[in-house]
Amino acid sequence: MSKAIMIQGTGSNVGKSMLVAGLCRAALRRGLSVAPFKPQNMSNNAAVTSDGGEIGRAQALQALACKLPTTVHMNPVLLKPETDVGAQVVVQGKRLTTAKARDYAKLKPQLMTSVLESFNQLKSQHDLVIVEGAGSPAEVNLRAGDIANMGFAQASHTPVILAGDIDRGGVIAQVVGTQAVISPEDASLVKGFMINKFRGDPSLFDDGYQLIQDTTKWPGFGVLPYFSDAWKLPAEDALDLKGSETTGDIHIVCLGLSRIANFDDLDPLAQEPGIRLTMLRAGQPIPADATLVIIPGSKSTIGDLAFLRAQGWDIDLQAHVRRGGHVLGICGGYQMLGAKISDPEGIEGPAGETKGLGFLNVETLMTPNKSLTEVTAKHAQSGLDFTGYEIHIGRTDGPDRARAFASINNRPEGATSENGKIQGSYLHGMFRDNAFRVAFLTSLGAQSSGTAYDQTVEDTLGALADHIETHLDVDAILAAAR
């Protein structure tokens, strides 16, 4: 009979996604058919699934740990923030609506139906489902109608293990406090706790660990030291975005947009030893020594274009281009590089037109239909084939499309300026392809290591599972599944 276990956290960003990925690989090594599941995720870092939808990037990584193709059922509810108060609601891979936070609560009863449907489908196909919670069950003000933590656990009869993050301090209060504020019914589902991200000698926390056990009466499953290679795996939270620490002559600068999306496009570049990658934060000028400036994807192209201008990056980009610098716009960044963005239906806000940056002679028309496809494209400059994916709304056309960035089945994709230094493309994931990445960086004057990025991710997942096996009682964790 299929079983499930749920990893909930004492807060956001305590490492739940990594824990689930590592536990998935550890379970797979035991000969189990295992699948990841997250009832509700909030992230603009999405992956296109094998069945033609989209899920959170963390669940795509967890599927990789399970050696499974991705499916929309691994993350049936995905919230993609568009403003500070509203988000696009994606259900089983397809956009349902855009809702403000207060209105979203009214949707939850119908969303629970989809959540349980997806969960039961995975359970019917696998020996074990490892579930990731969202945020924290201690947010009891959100307990009514909850589909992400204890609400889901109760509805699905799934036991819970609580993970605390010692790196941020106060982990004793995190775990003990969670038990203090949740209901006895919810607390009864918790089968134990684990401590994550310990730095130093774990034995120094023996007294604190025992105190948590004595106070909560929950068993502990171990203290997990900080996993130093975590940076080699795709990050889900934009707050985790970091540049590289190398000092290469080629300086690539990525603009840190307020609604940055699919930012794992940059991960393969961050691992290139000859590349200095800077993630530019709000208020920071574009460095004068930048070789390439990347304008990444955005969940709110028009809103982030205004954000870009508010930082003065439009002026910096003009200076960068005058110095002969290169610019690459990906997806929403590609749309921003054009002359105009038209949104007659008000898809991203008030209906109207917005002047673009004007570096490419193209215009974008926002349309309600979203492109969600995995593709193989041929790079125009190098002639190399590479894989990527589209996940966007809007159509872009204009004279610079005659100099396409790439082609898909002989259809032009993207655009290039007359001098070849300004490029735009809708294709995410292009730098994962090793041969393409080498050719692209060579065109900038860089020497690529040719490192096999996908193999690096695979090796790191293996190392993460080894790390978890060494420090946590994995057998006891899996035995708690029901």
Short mmCIF file of C-alpha atoms in Angstrom, two decimals:
data_model
loop_
_atom_site.label_atom_id
_atom_site.label_comp_id
_atom_site.label_asym_id
_atom_site.label_seq_id
_atom_site.Cartn_x
_atom_site.Cartn_y
_atom_site.Cartn_z
CA MET A 1 0.00 0.00 0.00
CA SER A 2 1.29 3.45 -0.92
CA LYS A 3 2.44 5.70 1.90
CA ALA A 4 3.18 9.39 2.42
CA ILE A 5 5.16 11.58 4.78
CA MET A 6 5.10 15.39 4.95
CA ILE A 7 7.99 17.71 5.77
CA GLN A 8 6.74 20.96 7.26
CA GLY A 9 8.95 23.82 8.39
CA THR A 10 9.00 26.14 11.36
CA GLY A 11 9.13 28.99 8.85
CA SER A 12 9.83 29.87 5.24
CA ASN A 13 13.24 29.11 3.76
CA VAL A 14 14.22 26.58 6.43
CA GLY A 15 15.39 24.16 3.74
CA LYS A 16 12.26 22.05 3.17
CA SER A 17 12.80 21.80 -0.58
CA MET A 18 16.36 20.50 -0.14
CA LEU A 19 15.30 18.06 2.56
CA VAL A 20 12.57 16.62 0.36
CA ALA A 21 14.92 16.33 -2.63
CA GLY A 22 17.52 14.51 -0.55
CA LEU A 23 14.97 12.22 1.09
CA CYS A 24 13.49 11.43 -2.33
CA ARG A 25 16.89 10.30 -3.60
CA ALA A 26 17.53 8.33 -0.39
CA ALA A 27 14.16 6.54 -0.76
CA LEU A 28 14.87 5.84 -4.43
CA ARG A 29 18.14 4.18 -3.45
CA ARG A 30 16.12 1.82 -1.24
CA GLY A 31 14.30 0.55 -4.29
CA LEU A 32 11.12 2.54 -3.68
CA SER A 33 9.10 4.25 -6.38
CA VAL A 34 8.92 7.73 -4.85
CA ALA A 35 7.37 11.01 -6.00
CA PRO A 36 7.48 14.58 -4.62
CA PHE A 37 4.39 16.62 -3.89
CA LYS A 38 3.73 20.17 -2.77
CA PRO A 39 0.05 21.10 -2.39
CA GLN A 40 0.58 24.84 -2.76
CA ASN A 41 3.69 26.71 -3.79
CA MET A 42 4.32 30.43 -4.19
CA SER A 43 7.09 31.11 -6.67
CA ASN A 44 7.78 32.82 -9.97
CA ASN A 45 10.44 30.22 -10.68
CA ALA A 46 8.42 27.70 -12.64
CA ALA A 47 9.18 24.65 -14.76
CA VAL A 48 7.31 23.41 -17.82
CA THR A 49 6.12 19.85 -17.17
CA SER A 50 6.18 16.83 -19.41
CA ASP A 51 2.37 16.92 -19.54
CA GLY A 52 2.26 20.52 -20.78
CA GLY A 53 1.67 22.56 -17.63
CA GLU A 54 3.82 24.35 -15.07
CA ILE A 55 4.92 23.67 -11.51
CA GLY A 56 7.35 25.20 -9.04
CA ARG A 57 11.00 24.73 -9.98
CA ALA A 58 11.69 23.04 -6.62
CA GLN A 59 9.28 20.24 -7.47
CA ALA A 60 11.01 19.81 -10.84
CA LEU A 61 14.30 19.36 -8.98
CA GLN A 62 12.66 16.89 -6.60
CA ALA A 63 11.29 14.96 -9.59
CA LEU A 64 14.85 14.80 -10.89
CA ALA A 65 15.91 13.37 -7.53
CA CYS A 66 13.22 10.70 -8.01
CA LYS A 67 14.31 10.17 -11.65
CA LEU A 68 10.76 10.90 -12.77
CA PRO A 69 9.35 13.07 -15.56
CA THR A 70 7.61 16.13 -14.18
CA THR A 71 3.83 16.31 -13.97
CA VAL A 72 1.40 19.03 -12.93
CA HIS A 73 0.20 16.76 -10.12
CA MET A 74 3.47 17.25 -8.23
CA ASN A 75 2.43 20.86 -7.47
CA PRO A 76 -1.30 21.28 -8.16
CA VAL A 77 -1.57 24.87 -6.89
CA LEU A 78 1.11 27.37 -7.92
CA LEU A 79 0.80 31.03 -6.94
CA LYS A 80 2.86 33.41 -9.08
CA PRO A 81 3.01 36.89 -7.48
CA GLU A 82 2.31 39.72 -9.91
CA THR A 83 1.97 42.57 -7.39
CA ASP A 84 2.44 43.00 -3.65
CA VAL A 85 -1.22 42.07 -3.08
CA GLY A 86 -2.12 39.75 -5.97
CA ALA A 87 -0.96 36.58 -7.69
CA GLN A 88 -1.77 34.44 -10.67
CA VAL A 89 -3.35 31.18 -9.53
CA VAL A 90 -2.22 28.14 -11.53
CA VAL A 91 -4.18 24.93 -10.87
CA GLN A 92 -2.92 21.59 -12.15
CA GLY A 93 -0.60 23.40 -14.52
CA LYS A 94 -3.04 25.90 -16.04
CA ARG A 95 -3.90 29.49 -15.14
CA LEU A 96 -7.21 29.69 -13.28
CA THR A 97 -7.38 33.36 -12.37
CA THR A 98 -5.53 36.27 -10.82
CA ALA A 99 -6.58 36.88 -7.24
CA LYS A 100 -5.80 39.30 -4.46
CA ALA A 101 -4.73 37.79 -1.15
CA ARG A 102 -8.12 38.37 0.49
CA ASP A 103 -9.99 36.86 -2.45
CA TYR A 104 -7.71 33.83 -2.60
CA ALA A 105 -9.12 32.50 0.68
CA LYS A 106 -12.50 32.10 -1.01
CA LEU A 107 -10.93 29.84 -3.64
CA LYS A 108 -9.34 27.42 -1.19
CA PRO A 109 -12.28 25.00 -0.77
CA GLN A 110 -12.38 24.26 -4.49
CA LEU A 111 -8.59 24.15 -4.65
CA MET A 112 -8.46 21.47 -1.94
CA THR A 113 -10.44 19.22 -4.28
CA SER A 114 -7.76 19.58 -6.97
CA VAL A 115 -4.98 19.15 -4.39
CA LEU A 116 -6.37 15.87 -3.08
CA GLU A 117 -7.10 14.64 -6.60
CA SER A 118 -3.46 15.19 -7.62
CA PHE A 119 -2.13 13.71 -4.38
CA ASN A 120 -4.23 10.56 -4.73
CA GLN A 121 -3.15 10.19 -8.33
CA LEU A 122 0.52 10.20 -7.30
CA LYS A 123 -0.17 7.79 -4.44
CA SER A 124 -1.84 5.38 -6.85
CA GLN A 125 1.30 5.33 -9.00
CA HIS A 126 4.09 5.18 -6.41
CA ASP A 127 5.17 3.40 -3.23
CA LEU A 128 5.88 6.64 -1.40
CA VAL A 129 4.98 10.31 -1.75
CA ILE A 130 7.14 12.83 0.12
CA VAL A 131 5.17 16.03 0.66
CA GLU A 132 6.62 19.51 1.19
CA GLY A 133 4.68 22.05 3.21
CA ALA A 134 4.71 25.81 2.58
CA GLY A 135 5.60 28.50 5.08
CA SER A 136 4.82 27.24 8.56
CA PRO A 137 1.96 25.52 10.39
CA ALA A 138 2.57 28.04 13.19
CA GLU A 139 0.79 30.66 11.06
CA VAL A 140 -2.42 29.68 12.80
CA ASN A 141 -4.14 32.85 11.59
CA LEU A 142 -4.16 31.12 8.18
CA ARG A 143 -5.30 27.71 9.47
CA ALA A 144 -8.94 28.04 8.37
CA GLY A 145 -9.18 26.66 4.85
CA ASP A 146 -5.47 25.79 4.82
CA ILE A 147 -4.38 23.59 1.90
CA ALA A 148 -0.61 23.94 2.31
CA ASN A 149 0.22 22.53 5.76
CA MET A 150 -1.96 21.03 8.50
CA GLY A 151 -5.17 21.50 6.53
CA PHE A 152 -3.79 19.23 3.85
CA ALA A 153 -2.21 16.83 6.36
CA GLN A 154 -5.55 16.38 8.14
CA ALA A 155 -7.54 15.97 4.92
CA SER A 156 -5.10 13.39 3.54
CA HIS A 157 -4.22 11.70 6.86
CA THR A 158 -0.54 12.32 6.23
CA PRO A 159 1.93 12.26 9.16
CA VAL A 160 4.25 15.24 9.56
CA ILE A 161 7.88 15.81 10.46
CA LEU A 162 8.81 19.34 11.49
CA ALA A 163 12.07 20.90 10.29
CA GLY A 164 13.70 23.81 12.13
CA ASP A 165 16.47 26.10 10.85
CA ILE A 166 19.20 26.63 13.43
CA ASP A 167 21.16 28.92 11.09
CA ARG A 168 18.73 31.79 11.66
CA GLY A 169 18.81 31.34 15.46
CA GLY A 170 16.12 30.53 18.01
CA VAL A 171 15.49 27.00 16.78
CA ILE A 172 14.35 25.77 20.21
CA ALA A 173 11.62 28.41 20.23
CA GLN A 174 10.82 27.59 16.59
CA VAL A 175 9.98 23.97 17.34
CA VAL A 176 8.58 24.30 20.85
CA GLY A 177 6.63 27.42 19.85
CA THR A 178 5.07 25.65 16.90
CA GLN A 179 3.69 22.96 19.19
CA ALA A 180 2.44 25.63 21.58
CA VAL A 181 0.32 27.49 19.02
CA ILE A 182 -1.10 24.70 16.83
CA SER A 183 -4.15 22.74 17.94
CA PRO A 184 -3.79 19.39 19.75
CA GLU A 185 -5.38 17.70 16.73
CA ASP A 186 -2.72 19.12 14.41
CA ALA A 187 0.06 18.44 16.92
CA SER A 188 -0.97 14.77 16.99
CA LEU A 189 0.02 14.46 13.34
CA VAL A 190 3.62 15.48 14.09
CA LYS A 191 5.77 12.38 14.42
CA GLY A 192 9.02 14.13 15.20
CA PHE A 193 11.41 16.94 14.29
CA MET A 194 14.77 17.53 12.67
CA ILE A 195 17.21 20.41 12.86
CA ASN A 196 18.65 21.80 9.62
CA LYS A 197 21.61 23.99 8.59
CA PHE A 198 23.86 23.50 11.63
CA ARG A 199 27.33 25.04 11.31
CA GLY A 200 30.15 23.71 13.48
CA ASP A 201 30.17 20.78 15.90
CA PRO A 202 26.61 19.33 16.13
CA SER A 203 27.38 17.85 19.57
CA LEU A 204 27.35 21.41 20.93
CA PHE A 205 23.58 21.36 20.42
CA ASP A 206 23.01 18.12 22.34
CA ASP A 207 21.45 19.87 25.34
CA GLY A 208 19.15 21.99 23.15
CA TYR A 209 18.13 18.94 21.14
CA GLN A 210 17.28 17.05 24.33
CA LEU A 211 15.34 20.05 25.64
CA ILE A 212 13.15 20.05 22.53
CA GLN A 213 12.48 16.32 22.92
CA ASP A 214 11.68 16.64 26.62
CA THR A 215 9.39 19.65 26.14
CA THR A 216 7.47 18.52 23.07
CA LYS A 217 7.62 14.73 23.63
CA TRP A 218 8.38 14.51 19.91
CA PRO A 219 11.31 12.29 18.90
CA GLY A 220 14.20 13.87 17.06
CA PHE A 221 15.42 12.48 13.74
CA GLY A 222 18.79 14.20 13.85
CA VAL A 223 20.77 17.40 13.31
CA LEU A 224 21.75 18.09 9.70
CA PRO A 225 24.89 20.18 9.14
CA TYR A 226 24.79 22.92 6.53
CA PHE A 227 25.11 21.44 3.04
CA SER A 228 27.86 23.50 1.48
CA ASP A 229 27.10 22.43 -2.11
CA ALA A 230 23.49 23.65 -1.98
CA TRP A 231 24.44 26.55 -4.31
CA LYS A 232 24.97 24.04 -7.11
CA LEU A 233 21.25 23.22 -7.13
CA PRO A 234 18.60 25.55 -8.58
CA ALA A 235 17.33 28.05 -6.00
CA GLU A 236 13.58 28.55 -5.68
CA ASP A 237 13.51 31.84 -3.80
CA ALA A 238 14.75 35.01 -5.49
CA LEU A 239 16.12 36.08 -2.09
CA ASP A 240 18.64 33.23 -2.42
CA LEU A 241 20.05 34.58 -5.66
CA LYS A 242 23.76 35.21 -5.47
CA GLY A 243 26.46 35.95 -7.97
CA SER A 244 29.63 33.94 -8.40
CA GLU A 245 32.74 34.46 -6.32
CA THR A 246 35.19 34.11 -9.21
CA THR A 247 37.26 36.96 -10.60
CA GLY A 248 37.12 36.21 -14.33
CA ASP A 249 37.72 38.87 -16.97
CA ILE A 250 34.21 38.40 -18.38
CA HIS A 251 31.70 40.19 -16.17
CA ILE A 252 28.04 39.22 -16.62
CA VAL A 253 25.51 41.37 -14.78
CA CYS A 254 21.90 40.31 -14.25
CA LEU A 255 19.31 42.91 -13.28
CA GLY A 256 17.49 41.87 -10.11
CA LEU A 257 13.93 42.73 -11.15
CA SER A 258 11.26 42.94 -8.47
CA ARG A 259 9.22 40.11 -10.07
CA ILE A 260 12.14 38.16 -11.49
CA ALA A 261 11.03 34.80 -12.88
CA ASN A 262 12.76 31.60 -13.94
CA PHE A 263 16.03 32.92 -12.58
CA ASP A 264 17.61 29.46 -12.61
CA ASP A 265 18.52 30.40 -16.19
CA LEU A 266 21.62 31.88 -14.56
CA ASP A 267 22.74 28.86 -12.53
CA PRO A 268 25.01 27.35 -15.22
CA LEU A 269 26.72 30.73 -15.65
CA ALA A 270 27.35 31.02 -11.90
CA GLN A 271 29.27 27.75 -12.02
CA GLU A 272 31.62 28.84 -14.82
CA PRO A 273 35.04 29.48 -13.24
CA GLY A 274 36.00 32.10 -15.86
CA ILE A 275 32.84 34.16 -15.41
CA ARG A 276 32.18 36.83 -12.82
CA LEU A 277 28.40 36.92 -12.35
CA THR A 278 26.81 39.81 -10.45
CA MET A 279 23.18 39.81 -9.34
CA LEU A 280 22.39 43.53 -9.29
CA ARG A 281 20.14 44.71 -6.47
CA ALA A 282 17.80 47.67 -6.42
CA GLY A 283 19.66 50.97 -6.24
CA GLN A 284 22.97 49.58 -7.50
CA PRO A 285 24.31 50.98 -10.81
CA ILE A 286 25.28 48.72 -13.68
CA PRO A 287 29.08 48.37 -13.40
CA ALA A 288 31.08 50.03 -16.16
CA ASP A 289 33.16 46.89 -16.69
CA ALA A 290 30.13 44.70 -17.54
CA THR A 291 30.65 42.59 -20.66
CA LEU A 292 27.05 41.38 -20.84
CA VAL A 293 23.92 42.64 -19.13
CA ILE A 294 21.07 40.13 -18.83
CA ILE A 295 17.51 41.35 -18.39
CA PRO A 296 15.84 38.21 -17.05
CA GLY A 297 12.28 36.94 -17.14
CA SER A 298 9.59 38.69 -15.14
CA LYS A 299 6.12 37.79 -13.94
CA SER A 300 5.08 41.40 -14.53
CA THR A 301 6.87 42.77 -17.59
CA ILE A 302 5.27 46.24 -17.57
CA GLY A 303 5.60 46.59 -13.80
CA ASP A 304 9.23 45.51 -13.84
CA LEU A 305 9.99 47.84 -16.75
CA ALA A 306 8.87 50.67 -14.50
CA PHE A 307 10.99 49.19 -11.68
CA LEU A 308 14.00 49.03 -14.01
CA ARG A 309 13.59 52.70 -14.89
CA ALA A 310 13.16 53.66 -11.24
CA GLN A 311 16.63 52.23 -10.54
CA GLY A 312 18.13 54.29 -13.38
CA TRP A 313 19.11 51.09 -15.17
CA ASP A 314 17.66 52.37 -18.45
CA ILE A 315 20.23 55.19 -18.40
CA ASP A 316 22.98 52.77 -17.36
CA LEU A 317 22.02 50.46 -20.23
CA GLN A 318 22.36 53.29 -22.74
CA ALA A 319 25.89 53.96 -21.47
CA HIS A 320 26.68 50.24 -21.52
CA VAL A 321 25.54 49.95 -25.16
CA ARG A 322 27.54 53.06 -26.17
CA ARG A 323 30.64 51.39 -24.71
CA GLY A 324 30.00 48.41 -27.00
CA GLY A 325 28.58 46.15 -24.32
CA HIS A 326 26.30 43.21 -25.00
CA VAL A 327 22.69 42.86 -23.78
CA LEU A 328 20.55 39.71 -23.63
CA GLY A 329 16.86 39.89 -22.78
CA ILE A 330 15.16 36.62 -21.82
CA CYS A 331 11.37 36.35 -22.03
CA GLY A 332 10.03 39.43 -20.21
CA GLY A 333 13.47 41.00 -20.61
CA TYR A 334 13.17 40.46 -24.37
CA GLN A 335 9.81 42.23 -24.35
CA MET A 336 11.31 45.17 -22.45
CA LEU A 337 14.08 45.61 -25.03
CA GLY A 338 11.56 46.44 -27.77
CA ALA A 339 10.03 49.74 -28.77
CA LYS A 340 6.58 49.19 -27.30
CA ILE A 341 4.48 46.83 -25.17
CA SER A 342 0.74 46.90 -25.88
CA ASP A 343 -1.72 45.47 -23.38
CA PRO A 344 -5.17 46.27 -24.81
CA GLU A 345 -6.97 43.74 -22.58
CA GLY A 346 -5.33 44.90 -19.35
CA ILE A 347 -3.76 41.51 -18.66
CA GLU A 348 -0.93 42.99 -16.58
CA GLY A 349 -2.84 45.97 -15.21
CA PRO A 350 -4.60 48.96 -16.74
CA ALA A 351 -5.13 48.55 -20.48
CA GLY A 352 -2.82 50.66 -22.65
CA GLU A 353 0.62 50.95 -24.19
CA THR A 354 4.04 51.26 -22.57
CA LYS A 355 7.18 52.57 -24.22
CA GLY A 356 9.93 49.97 -24.21
CA LEU A 357 13.67 50.48 -23.86
CA GLY A 358 14.02 50.74 -27.64
CA PHE A 359 17.19 48.68 -28.04
CA LEU A 360 15.47 46.24 -30.42
CA ASN A 361 13.17 47.21 -33.29
CA VAL A 362 10.31 44.95 -32.19
CA GLU A 363 6.97 45.43 -30.45
CA THR A 364 5.05 43.13 -28.09
CA LEU A 365 1.30 42.54 -27.91
CA MET A 366 0.14 41.00 -24.63
CA THR A 367 -2.31 38.14 -25.16
CA PRO A 368 -4.14 35.99 -22.59
CA ASN A 369 -2.92 32.65 -23.95
CA LYS A 370 0.26 31.34 -22.37
CA SER A 371 2.94 29.43 -24.28
CA LEU A 372 4.10 26.41 -22.27
CA THR A 373 6.38 24.25 -24.39
CA GLU A 374 9.70 22.43 -24.24
CA VAL A 375 11.63 22.99 -27.47
CA THR A 376 14.77 22.19 -29.39
CA ALA A 377 16.11 25.28 -31.15
CA LYS A 378 19.00 26.05 -33.49
CA HIS A 379 21.15 29.00 -32.45
CA ALA A 380 21.49 31.38 -35.39
CA GLN A 381 25.04 32.52 -34.65
CA SER A 382 26.70 29.18 -33.89
CA GLY A 383 24.37 26.83 -35.76
CA LEU A 384 24.20 24.61 -32.66
CA ASP A 385 21.03 22.88 -31.49
CA PHE A 386 20.04 23.43 -27.87
CA THR A 387 17.07 22.64 -25.65
CA GLY A 388 14.97 25.15 -23.75
CA TYR A 389 11.40 25.99 -22.88
CA GLU A 390 8.87 28.75 -23.40
CA ILE A 391 6.65 29.98 -20.56
CA HIS A 392 5.20 33.38 -21.43
CA ILE A 393 2.26 35.44 -22.59
CA GLY A 394 2.49 37.90 -25.47
CA ARG A 395 3.68 37.92 -29.09
CA THR A 396 6.70 39.90 -30.27
CA ASP A 397 7.35 40.96 -33.86
CA GLY A 398 9.22 43.60 -35.87
CA PRO A 399 12.13 44.17 -38.29
CA ASP A 400 14.84 42.87 -35.94
CA ARG A 401 13.11 39.49 -36.00
CA ALA A 402 14.66 39.10 -39.46
CA ARG A 403 17.88 38.50 -37.53
CA ALA A 404 16.51 35.78 -35.27
CA PHE A 405 18.28 34.65 -32.11
CA ALA A 406 17.41 31.06 -32.98
CA SER A 407 14.97 28.99 -35.02
CA ILE A 408 12.47 26.33 -33.97
CA ASN A 409 11.40 24.00 -36.78
CA ASN A 410 12.56 26.69 -39.24
CA ARG A 411 10.42 29.30 -37.42
CA PRO A 412 12.43 32.38 -36.35
CA GLU A 413 12.68 32.85 -32.59
CA GLY A 414 13.85 36.01 -30.88
CA ALA A 415 15.60 39.02 -32.40
CA THR A 416 19.05 40.60 -32.79
CA SER A 417 20.10 44.20 -33.38
CA GLU A 418 21.96 45.21 -36.54
CA ASN A 419 25.34 45.22 -34.81
CA GLY A 420 24.59 41.83 -33.18
CA LYS A 421 25.21 43.01 -29.63
CA ILE A 422 21.58 43.30 -28.46
CA GLN A 423 19.70 40.02 -28.41
CA GLY A 424 16.31 38.88 -27.16
CA SER A 425 14.76 35.43 -26.84
CA TYR A 426 11.73 33.81 -25.23
CA LEU A 427 13.72 30.64 -24.50
CA HIS A 428 14.52 29.76 -20.90
CA GLY A 429 17.06 27.14 -19.90
CA MET A 430 19.38 27.71 -22.85
CA PHE A 431 22.55 27.84 -20.74
CA ARG A 432 21.95 24.33 -19.37
CA ASP A 433 23.05 23.06 -22.79
CA ASN A 434 26.81 22.72 -22.49
CA ALA A 435 27.77 23.10 -26.16
CA PHE A 436 25.55 26.16 -26.58
CA ARG A 437 26.88 27.75 -23.38
CA VAL A 438 30.48 27.25 -24.54
CA ALA A 439 29.71 28.83 -27.93
CA PHE A 440 27.80 31.76 -26.42
CA LEU A 441 30.53 32.56 -23.88
CA THR A 442 33.23 32.19 -26.54
CA SER A 443 31.44 34.85 -28.59
CA LEU A 444 31.89 37.19 -25.60
CA GLY A 445 35.59 36.45 -25.44
CA ALA A 446 35.30 34.05 -22.51
CA GLN A 447 36.77 30.60 -22.12
CA SER A 448 34.16 28.16 -20.84
CA SER A 449 35.08 25.18 -18.72
CA GLY A 450 32.58 23.07 -20.66
CA THR A 451 31.35 21.67 -17.35
CA ALA A 452 28.37 19.35 -17.82
CA TYR A 453 25.79 21.31 -15.83
CA ASP A 454 23.15 18.57 -15.69
CA GLN A 455 25.75 16.10 -14.45
CA THR A 456 26.79 18.61 -11.77
CA VAL A 457 23.17 18.76 -10.56
CA GLU A 458 22.90 14.95 -10.61
CA ASP A 459 26.15 14.55 -8.66
CA THR A 460 25.04 17.17 -6.15
CA LEU A 461 21.71 15.38 -5.58
CA GLY A 462 23.69 12.25 -4.86
CA ALA A 463 25.94 14.13 -2.44
CA LEU A 464 22.88 15.65 -0.75
CA ALA A 465 21.41 12.18 -0.20
CA ASP A 466 24.75 10.98 1.23
CA HIS A 467 24.80 13.99 3.55
CA ILE A 468 21.27 13.29 4.80
CA GLU A 469 21.98 9.56 5.24
CA THR A 470 25.04 10.40 7.36
CA HIS A 471 23.34 12.77 9.77
CA LEU A 472 19.61 11.95 9.88
CA ASP A 473 17.80 8.73 10.78
CA VAL A 474 16.39 8.19 7.31
CA ASP A 475 15.03 4.73 8.09
CA ALA A 476 13.01 6.13 11.00
CA ILE A 477 11.76 9.04 8.85
CA LEU A 478 10.55 6.68 6.13
CA ALA A 479 9.06 4.33 8.75
CA ALA A 480 6.89 7.23 9.97
CA ALA A 481 5.14 7.36 6.59
CA ARG A 482 1.52 6.18 6.47
#
